[in-house]
Amino acid sequence: KYSQLKVLDSNKGTTQTNQGVLTSKDAFEESFVRHVETTLARNMYNCDNLAAYQATSNTIRDALLIDWANTQQKQTIQDGKRVYYLSLEFLMGRAMDNALINLNSRDNTKSSLTELGFNLEDVLEQEPDAALGNGGLGRLAACFVDSLSSKNYSGWGYGLNYQYGIFKQKIVDGYQIETPDYWLKYSNPWEIMRNEIQIPVDFYGYVYEDHDPNTGKAKKIWAGGERVLAVAADFPIPGFNTDNTNNLRLWNAKPTNEFDFTKFNAGDYQQSVAAQQRAESITSVLYPNDNFESGKELRLKQQYFWVSASLHDIVRRFKKNHKNNWNKFADQIAIQLNDTHPTLAIVELQRIFVDLEGLEWDKAWEIVTKVFAYTNHTVMSEALEKWPVDLLGRLLPRHLEIIYDINFNFLSDVEKKFPGDRDLLGRVSVIEENHPKSVRMASLAIVGSHKVNGVAELHSELIKTTIFKDFVKVFGKDKFTNVTNGITPRRWLRQANPKLAALIAEKLNDPNYEYLTNLGSLKKLEQFVNDDEFLKRWDSIKFDNKVKLANLIKETTNIEVDPTVLFDVQVKRIHEYKRQQLNIFAVIYRYLRIKELLSQGVSVEEIKLKHYISKASIFGGKAAPGYYMAKTIIHLINKVGDVVNNDPEIGNLLKVVFVPDYNVSKAEIITPGSDLSNHISTAGTEASGTSNMKFALNGGLIIGTVDGANVEITREIGEENIFLFGNLAESVEELRHKHIFEGVHISETLAKVFSAIESGIFGNPDEYRALIDGIRYHGDYYLVSDDFDLFLQAHTKLEKVFGHHGGDANDTDHLHKWVKKSVLSVANMGFFSSDRCIDEYAEDIWNIEPLSQ
Amino acid sequence: KYSQLKVLDSNKGTTQTNQGVLTSKDAFEESFVRHVETTLARNMYNCDNLAAYQATSNTIRDALLIDWANTQQKQTIQDGKRVYYLSLEFLMGRAMDNALINLNSRDNTKSSLTELGFNLEDVLEQEPDAALGNGGLGRLAACFVDSLSSKNYSGWGYGLNYQYGIFKQKIVDGYQIETPDYWLKYSNPWEIMRNEIQIPVDFYGYVYEDHDPNTGKAKKIWAGGERVLAVAADFPIPGFNTDNTNNLRLWNAKPTNEFDFTKFNAGDYQQSVAAQQRAESITSVLYPNDNFESGKELRLKQQYFWVSASLHDIVRRFKKNHKNNWNKFADQIAIQLNDTHPTLAIVELQRIFVDLEGLEWDKAWEIVTKVFAYTNHTVMSEALEKWPVDLLGRLLPRHLEIIYDINFNFLSDVEKKFPGDRDLLGRVSVIEENHPKSVRMASLAIVGSHKVNGVAELHSELIKTTIFKDFVKVFGKDKFTNVTNGITPRRWLRQANPKLAALIAEKLNDPNYEYLTNLGSLKKLEQFVNDDEFLKRWDSIKFDNKVKLANLIKETTNIEVDPTVLFDVQVKRIHEYKRQQLNIFAVIYRYLRIKELLSQGVSVEEIKLKHYISKASIFGGKAAPGYYMAKTIIHLINKVGDVVNNDPEIGNLLKVVFVPDYNVSKAEIITPGSDLSNHISTAGTEASGTSNMKFALNGGLIIGTVDGANVEITREIGEENIFLFGNLAESVEELRHKHIFEGVHISETLAKVFSAIESGIFGNPDEYRALIDGIRYHGDYYLVSDDFDLFLQAHTKLEKVFGHHGGDANDTDHLHKWVKKSVLSVANMGFFSSDRCIDEYAEDIWNIEPLSQ
């Protein structure tokens, strides 16, 4: 039987189809029981929700594998160009519901589980978040792999399979406490351990020169050192409404059993075991930093481990089909670098070509620069990655040599083009001649790539005029481009907001939800914008989602919020540039003002009508554990909440909530449940933002600065449907200059907030000293003082639009003003599908076509 | 469907039967393909031997789980007394072949695999040894769990699931080099991860006294400290010719996600992740020590982690059926302590009863002492386990208090019985008042158990007259008993020596190999002892096994040995008391003497006829990494081999082989392939030995001292069928005394050996200095000098019996002398089945009955 087949070529798909368990209750249930009894070694009589989750996910996983294997076969046979997306973070969240939706198996699974005595929602809740990312950068990568599959591209992700995800945040006495997220406590059914795919990765050691015995050519040998195995764990990524199922390959570090004389000569068995155990630590921890680098050796080890394993895997796959036909390499392979973290991939590929495959340097470099493209995510120079030459040279001695050679060749070209401009040479050099002497990863990424893109129009313009100005001069402006970020509507609409997705499908007469892969169709919603019945249904879905959010708040904080009030949300990483401090200062001002009015005898009802409508200010997000200022902001938010929420006079007029441990699963509840969301970064600091897109796609309105993707959202949905405020990016430099040389002007309103804080009503004012002093005395780098009153005004304006929604289901004023804007937002958000981004990357940067299905 | 069933009681078996994949090729192949395509996510077209092993083992595992689940059901329903075997080591070796044999599925699997294009033997070779033990103690535990299942007892093993097994031994330039054995590089299909079974285990912290709010009683609270989770991994243990499938539960240490204020108050996220990661290190390394202790804190942590998790698991299971009916506890549960490593279990159970369950101390202690029994494995005082009071008190503060209380009560009883005998009190005290003050684990084990047994008659007598003499005085001699060790004939005859097992089955007219669970039947072989045809078949099977061993030697050492020569084997841990040095000295003497004869012009043929027959001296075994003397012995053996094997004059007359990395799988080849094996420990030092039993059961003859189980083997098989030599145990003390006060007498023969070594022909003599000086100047503790000439004489004698077998298949002299002894050995080895041991333990110590099937 198979003995004959074994001699055939290995590029075959499977012998099975997956239709059974996806569409038949009997097949599902049979598989479910089999997994309970064998895979889990439990029995049906004591099968709890956790076991049900495991049995269900194993059943779905089996089905997914069929598509996955067939996709690999198809990709191999069609042998088109592939793209590899290298990202140090993939913030995937939960996998099961996404798989059920993309495989169109949610209904069969739900009813099968019901027959077996389980509730799908409870079962879904058992899955831990795959929290392998800090924030936007990692979530972007997750949306991109979803779109690559859904749009039928041949595109894989490569990352690391961290044992510990981003820390879990607890709030204790108002402070953020970080606890480790050991998410793999139960085995992960979505991870396919590929123990047969093992790639050795070396560190340390030394370089010597040898001569090729055949050609006599000198060649560099990297020898000695420490060896670790990269073992593949594959995560199948199903596309929506297609069988195309790409692969996300995350590497695990494992000890090698190979015999290392240099290590064992010492004869210390305990030491050698310890060295093996250390190997695994390479993939144990995701660094919990967002937009700043900690410069730890282990981080650099992670980066090299990951890119080395990935590159060798990519080259191996290429050679299987194309042997040593290197001329075809750049026609077959595109590699996208998500931020500078994978920049060593450029060096590693050059090393593979020159040292291992024997190509000439120039030939190799020509291929390398055609293969790579680099996505920049920040203009903040403090967030640009650098590595000390000493550290890099000790860890990767051969790579440092190659970096120097790359830089020498590059600078020679610059010198030819701009003879004698030594300042220019110093500014564009890959090596920063400083203490410590460092390698500038962004410069290396630019030099080694054929395209560099920003992630929103404003951001892409800014990098060309600020941090990368000199490179534009050297390479010309065509090397620099823009691809505005996007989000996957499968997770962020269909999965997070099933009722709204269903209403849209109904109105678009699209029972198969095809609009989810063709998001421009949302435009058709505009025709219903004057249909009151439609607006009411729309509003009532929002209300249901707000109830769900209110329940989450009650569960996690024990605070009760009334779902009829305005839900004013800011959830994202806590960072000074994102300006949660601006938001909480405004909340404090609102509280003080309400108290003042009350003390003047104004009634609560009157306050609601004339001054402030009822609202809940909802915050969420993690601060990097070492980021003192961000942690201070969290503390202040929580302390303000303690005071406001326990003030009996205030009642529903104002609640202040900090939802702990914001993550993807919580975002799936918070996003659809918001009326308004804050995207209020100092202009010019937020590269794009993607949560703004998520909120708008779910019918929430935005209050925001003219920053990042807010600009394009405004263009798409119309200025009248977004609440913009604040100074513009072009004024930032000047304002900062003025702050330093002319002082910071604290408005009367902000001064009231500061003195309230300093009065101690939110606890020991010393704890907030750095926050206030940073604005008052240290130059207010993030322009809080400049934007504060503008922010308050924007709120006054938007509250008028929201109206007095509380309790009145027939508030047509609210419907015609607020809800209409909500519909028009959604109708015009089609542009922000990550499918559109991927198409742009495919066409402008990668030059790849979808697979024929 | 199942929704109705879910309300039923949870003690149900499975919904499936396992007969399909065990007996039908189609069913096997279907399951095989399914596992390849889903579990392994590979396809049939690139399925290699490793994938075939994994698919086969997953298929067999699924079947095994059916029996395993049904056995658990049966055990729960019959609710009889259970035994728990606590052993820090289970040296299981490979699982697949054993499972195939015990499930009677070897033939179906073999032919199914053939159809699929695979060879069963090659597939079996893919499995790594589960080398979770050092030597005899761990292998005994493995044989015992096999017998517990095969004899239908309800008996579980409890141990640790070390990530690193016993180190792999490499020989480099004659030296032992230890390399870590990361045996779980590929996932282990025989391990069923029971992620739902998680038991928290605490360390460190402090104790305070509180009062029960209801009763007002004072109670001790152990608080604070570090928490680690014990997560169960279950290894189903199939019985032979029965569905009874017990469980071997090995614990994995995992970090807890619980929030630990004391740890997080410091606010150092990196530290808290590191602490979590450290948790896993508790079960990472098996300490590679045999018969000596290294006293490391981590070792004590391992012991407590293991016994605490096991005891809580046992108590939980008891409470499920019997609530708080503690009076039944000792009727339901017997716990056997394999050596002193699990002694803290006594303290932990007392703590559970008194601190957690609120029992009175005396009541609790009465139950505890009925539950436990302790197996002693050594009379060597240097191998007796002790823990410093300081260390134990810091790690387990409450346990130290309980130990003091146990000791106080015990000593009070002794004082009553022997008033005023303060020396006696000092000798039997659980606390050794020394520097450092220590807890004597053996004393604690004796005080807390109702029975103490040795593992062979001689050994059980010796402990009563030496190390435990005082306890016999206190407790009376009935507390001390003997259970002579045994081995499982399933692995050590049927699996290791299939041809011999088949011949026996044929002669016993026993096609189902029932003799394997009734090993006394071997006695019937005696009737064929004069049947030449039978003897020839017997001998030719031995020859085939020797060819297999010769192939192993060639593969691992590149030395060619002629399978017709006498294979003289000594494989076991390298230890001075086991006296590999005596053996290699005799080999050196033989070499020198042959060289002398050759130099006198005696021909090789004449040497063979008149002086020495041709032979290969085959050694194997690991030395503890820190045991200098043992490593010196290994070095000497290898260096002697280098000289002898490369001496062209010697040819086949003598070969000296050191097989590296001796383990269970290699033992399965070496044991059946030996003519003669050495069990030559200094009399009174080897507690039992079990490899002597394995060799004898496989038709190899023994050269041995009157020590351990050699004594009973002699009694069973007859003095004429074993080659005994050497001084007896009763002379040892006197000889040692004489060595010190009158000096050591080095015979002429031994002196020649020493001067050859000192001449440098085996390399730098300084490297062997300690070995020779230990004998010549430091009291020759192991009596090498006393036994050396006796050992040579025994060899002369046995060589005459072996005869000049070389090349002559019709050497009836060899048949009638040597082979006959071989048959008579095997025929009388029935007593040494581990089934017999288990029956003795069941009857005399545990008081349990087999389950009705």
mmCIF file of C-alpha atoms in Angstrom, chain B residues 207-349:
data_model
loop_
_atom_site.group_PDB
_atom_site.id
_atom_site.type_symbol
_atom_site.label_atom_id
_atom_site.label_comp_id
_atom_site.label_asym_id
_atom_site.label_seq_id
_atom_site.Cartn_x
_atom_site.Cartn_y
_atom_site.Cartn_z
ATOM 1 C CA VAL B 207 5.579 28.256 60.885
ATOM 2 C CA TYR B 208 3.294 29.948 63.361
ATOM 3 C CA GLU B 209 0.767 28.771 65.852
ATOM 4 C CA ASP B 210 -2.876 29.613 65.550
ATOM 5 C CA HIS B 211 -6.037 28.468 67.234
ATOM 6 C CA ASP B 212 -8.860 26.705 65.539
ATOM 7 C CA PRO B 213 -11.779 29.184 65.792
ATOM 8 C CA ASN B 214 -14.254 26.329 66.379
ATOM 9 C CA THR B 215 -12.436 24.046 68.763
ATOM 10 C CA GLY B 216 -9.985 26.502 70.274
ATOM 11 C CA LYS B 217 -7.278 23.925 69.689
ATOM 12 C CA ALA B 218 -3.783 25.155 68.894
ATOM 13 C CA LYS B 219 -2.659 24.352 65.395
ATOM 14 C CA LYS B 220 0.484 24.906 63.399
ATOM 15 C CA ILE B 221 0.326 26.869 60.181
ATOM 16 C CA TRP B 222 3.067 26.675 57.593
ATOM 17 C CA ALA B 223 2.961 29.898 55.571
ATOM 18 C CA GLY B 224 4.775 31.917 52.991
ATOM 19 C CA GLY B 225 7.536 30.470 50.930
ATOM 20 C CA GLU B 226 7.777 29.375 47.368
ATOM 21 C CA ARG B 227 5.131 27.428 45.522
ATOM 22 C CA VAL B 228 5.680 25.006 42.666
ATOM 23 C CA LEU B 229 3.112 22.906 40.853
ATOM 24 C CA ALA B 230 3.450 19.169 40.492
ATOM 25 C CA VAL B 231 1.799 18.168 37.227
ATOM 26 C CA ALA B 232 1.203 14.476 36.596
ATOM 27 C CA ALA B 233 2.578 12.559 33.643
ATOM 28 C CA ASP B 234 1.194 9.035 33.535
ATOM 29 C CA PHE B 235 2.888 6.027 32.004
ATOM 30 C CA PRO B 236 0.501 3.109 31.517
ATOM 31 C CA ILE B 237 2.087 -0.171 32.615
ATOM 32 C CA PRO B 238 0.479 -3.064 30.770
ATOM 33 C CA GLY B 239 0.472 -6.486 32.376
ATOM 34 C CA PHE B 240 1.351 -9.596 30.415
ATOM 35 C CA ASN B 241 -1.545 -11.778 29.307
ATOM 36 C CA THR B 242 -3.985 -9.620 31.280
ATOM 37 C CA ASP B 243 -5.892 -6.402 30.682
ATOM 38 C CA ASN B 244 -4.691 -5.101 34.035
ATOM 39 C CA THR B 245 -2.809 -1.886 33.280
ATOM 40 C CA ASN B 246 -1.489 0.032 36.234
ATOM 41 C CA ASN B 247 -0.154 3.527 36.268
ATOM 42 C CA LEU B 248 3.292 4.905 36.792
ATOM 43 C CA ARG B 249 2.802 8.519 37.761
ATOM 44 C CA LEU B 250 5.855 10.732 37.344
ATOM 45 C CA TRP B 251 5.665 14.339 38.416
ATOM 46 C CA ASN B 252 6.775 17.354 36.421
ATOM 47 C CA ALA B 253 7.600 20.563 38.243
ATOM 48 C CA LYS B 254 5.892 23.573 36.684
ATOM 49 C CA PRO B 255 5.641 27.179 37.723
ATOM 50 C CA THR B 256 2.445 28.274 39.360
ATOM 51 C CA ASN B 257 0.517 31.188 37.967
ATOM 52 C CA GLU B 258 -0.727 32.008 41.404
ATOM 53 C CA PHE B 259 -0.126 35.448 42.689
ATOM 54 C CA ASP B 260 2.523 35.526 45.369
ATOM 55 C CA PHE B 261 2.488 38.847 47.179
ATOM 56 C CA THR B 262 5.670 38.226 49.067
ATOM 57 C CA LYS B 263 7.497 37.711 45.824
ATOM 58 C CA PHE B 264 5.936 40.518 43.856
ATOM 59 C CA ASN B 265 6.114 43.209 46.450
ATOM 60 C CA ALA B 266 9.677 43.667 45.327
ATOM 61 C CA GLY B 267 8.226 44.550 41.947
ATOM 62 C CA ASP B 268 10.990 42.931 39.971
ATOM 63 C CA TYR B 269 9.384 41.298 36.972
ATOM 64 C CA GLN B 270 12.602 39.718 35.696
ATOM 65 C CA GLN B 271 13.132 38.118 39.089
ATOM 66 C CA SER B 272 9.653 36.717 39.245
ATOM 67 C CA VAL B 273 9.964 35.176 35.806
ATOM 68 C CA ALA B 274 13.301 33.713 36.841
ATOM 69 C CA ALA B 275 11.682 32.242 39.943
ATOM 70 C CA GLN B 276 9.008 30.643 37.797
ATOM 71 C CA GLN B 277 11.602 29.228 35.467
ATOM 72 C CA ARG B 278 13.561 27.840 38.406
ATOM 73 C CA ALA B 279 10.505 25.840 39.365
ATOM 74 C CA GLU B 280 10.994 23.552 36.407
ATOM 75 C CA SER B 281 14.558 22.803 37.408
ATOM 76 C CA ILE B 282 13.275 20.641 40.259
ATOM 77 C CA THR B 283 12.546 17.823 37.859
ATOM 78 C CA SER B 284 15.242 18.523 35.333
ATOM 79 C CA VAL B 285 18.134 16.407 36.498
ATOM 80 C CA LEU B 286 18.431 12.881 37.797
ATOM 81 C CA TYR B 287 21.365 12.926 40.172
ATOM 82 C CA PRO B 288 23.981 10.643 38.668
ATOM 83 C CA ASN B 289 25.112 9.141 41.948
ATOM 84 C CA ASP B 290 24.921 5.520 42.835
ATOM 85 C CA ASN B 291 25.416 4.496 46.424
ATOM 86 C CA PHE B 292 26.651 7.828 47.554
ATOM 87 C CA GLU B 293 24.931 11.053 48.336
ATOM 88 C CA SER B 294 25.920 14.523 47.237
ATOM 89 C CA GLY B 295 23.828 16.411 49.792
ATOM 90 C CA LYS B 296 22.638 19.126 47.427
ATOM 91 C CA GLU B 297 19.659 21.267 48.363
ATOM 92 C CA LEU B 298 18.043 20.617 44.988
ATOM 93 C CA ARG B 299 18.108 16.906 45.709
ATOM 94 C CA LEU B 300 16.207 17.430 48.950
ATOM 95 C CA LYS B 301 13.787 19.661 47.058
ATOM 96 C CA GLN B 302 13.246 16.872 44.548
ATOM 97 C CA GLN B 303 12.529 14.414 47.318
ATOM 98 C CA TYR B 304 10.001 16.599 49.060
ATOM 99 C CA PHE B 305 8.378 17.741 45.839
ATOM 100 C CA TRP B 306 7.897 14.154 44.844
ATOM 101 C CA VAL B 307 6.616 12.739 48.121
ATOM 102 C CA SER B 308 4.386 15.712 48.809
ATOM 103 C CA ALA B 309 2.695 15.537 45.417
ATOM 104 C CA SER B 310 2.357 11.762 45.680
ATOM 105 C CA LEU B 311 0.926 11.802 49.204
ATOM 106 C CA HIS B 312 -1.608 14.510 48.396
ATOM 107 C CA ASP B 313 -2.610 12.556 45.318
ATOM 108 C CA ILE B 314 -3.022 9.387 47.364
ATOM 109 C CA VAL B 315 -5.017 11.132 50.098
ATOM 110 C CA ARG B 316 -7.224 12.836 47.495
ATOM 111 C CA ARG B 317 -7.998 9.465 45.895
ATOM 112 C CA PHE B 318 -8.772 7.968 49.291
ATOM 113 C CA LYS B 319 -11.107 10.796 50.190
ATOM 114 C CA LYS B 320 -13.019 10.442 46.928
ATOM 115 C CA ASN B 321 -14.224 7.018 48.043
ATOM 116 C CA HIS B 322 -13.961 7.224 51.803
ATOM 117 C CA LYS B 323 -14.294 10.857 52.777
ATOM 118 C CA ASN B 324 -12.701 11.447 56.179
ATOM 119 C CA ASN B 325 -13.035 7.888 57.336
ATOM 120 C CA TRP B 326 -9.395 7.790 58.383
ATOM 121 C CA ASN B 327 -9.827 4.553 60.277
ATOM 122 C CA LYS B 328 -9.975 2.841 56.918
ATOM 123 C CA PHE B 329 -6.856 4.517 55.599
ATOM 124 C CA ALA B 330 -4.382 1.808 56.517
ATOM 125 C CA ASP B 331 -6.785 -0.879 55.295
ATOM 126 C CA GLN B 332 -6.909 0.780 51.906
ATOM 127 C CA ILE B 333 -3.377 1.933 51.380
ATOM 128 C CA ALA B 334 0.104 0.504 51.596
ATOM 129 C CA ILE B 335 3.121 2.601 50.668
ATOM 130 C CA GLN B 336 6.483 1.067 50.012
ATOM 131 C CA LEU B 337 9.575 3.256 50.354
ATOM 132 C CA ASN B 338 12.260 2.197 47.907
ATOM 133 C CA ASP B 339 15.372 3.122 49.887
ATOM 134 C CA THR B 340 15.396 6.167 52.170
ATOM 135 C CA HIS B 341 14.844 8.740 49.380
ATOM 136 C CA PRO B 342 11.090 8.951 50.043
ATOM 137 C CA THR B 343 11.370 8.976 53.833
ATOM 138 C CA LEU B 344 9.882 12.468 54.052
ATOM 139 C CA ALA B 345 6.621 10.849 52.950
ATOM 140 C CA ILE B 346 6.248 9.633 56.533
ATOM 141 C CA VAL B 347 6.559 13.179 57.820
ATOM 142 C CA GLU B 348 4.336 14.589 55.104
ATOM 143 C CA LEU B 349 1.510 12.144 55.823
#
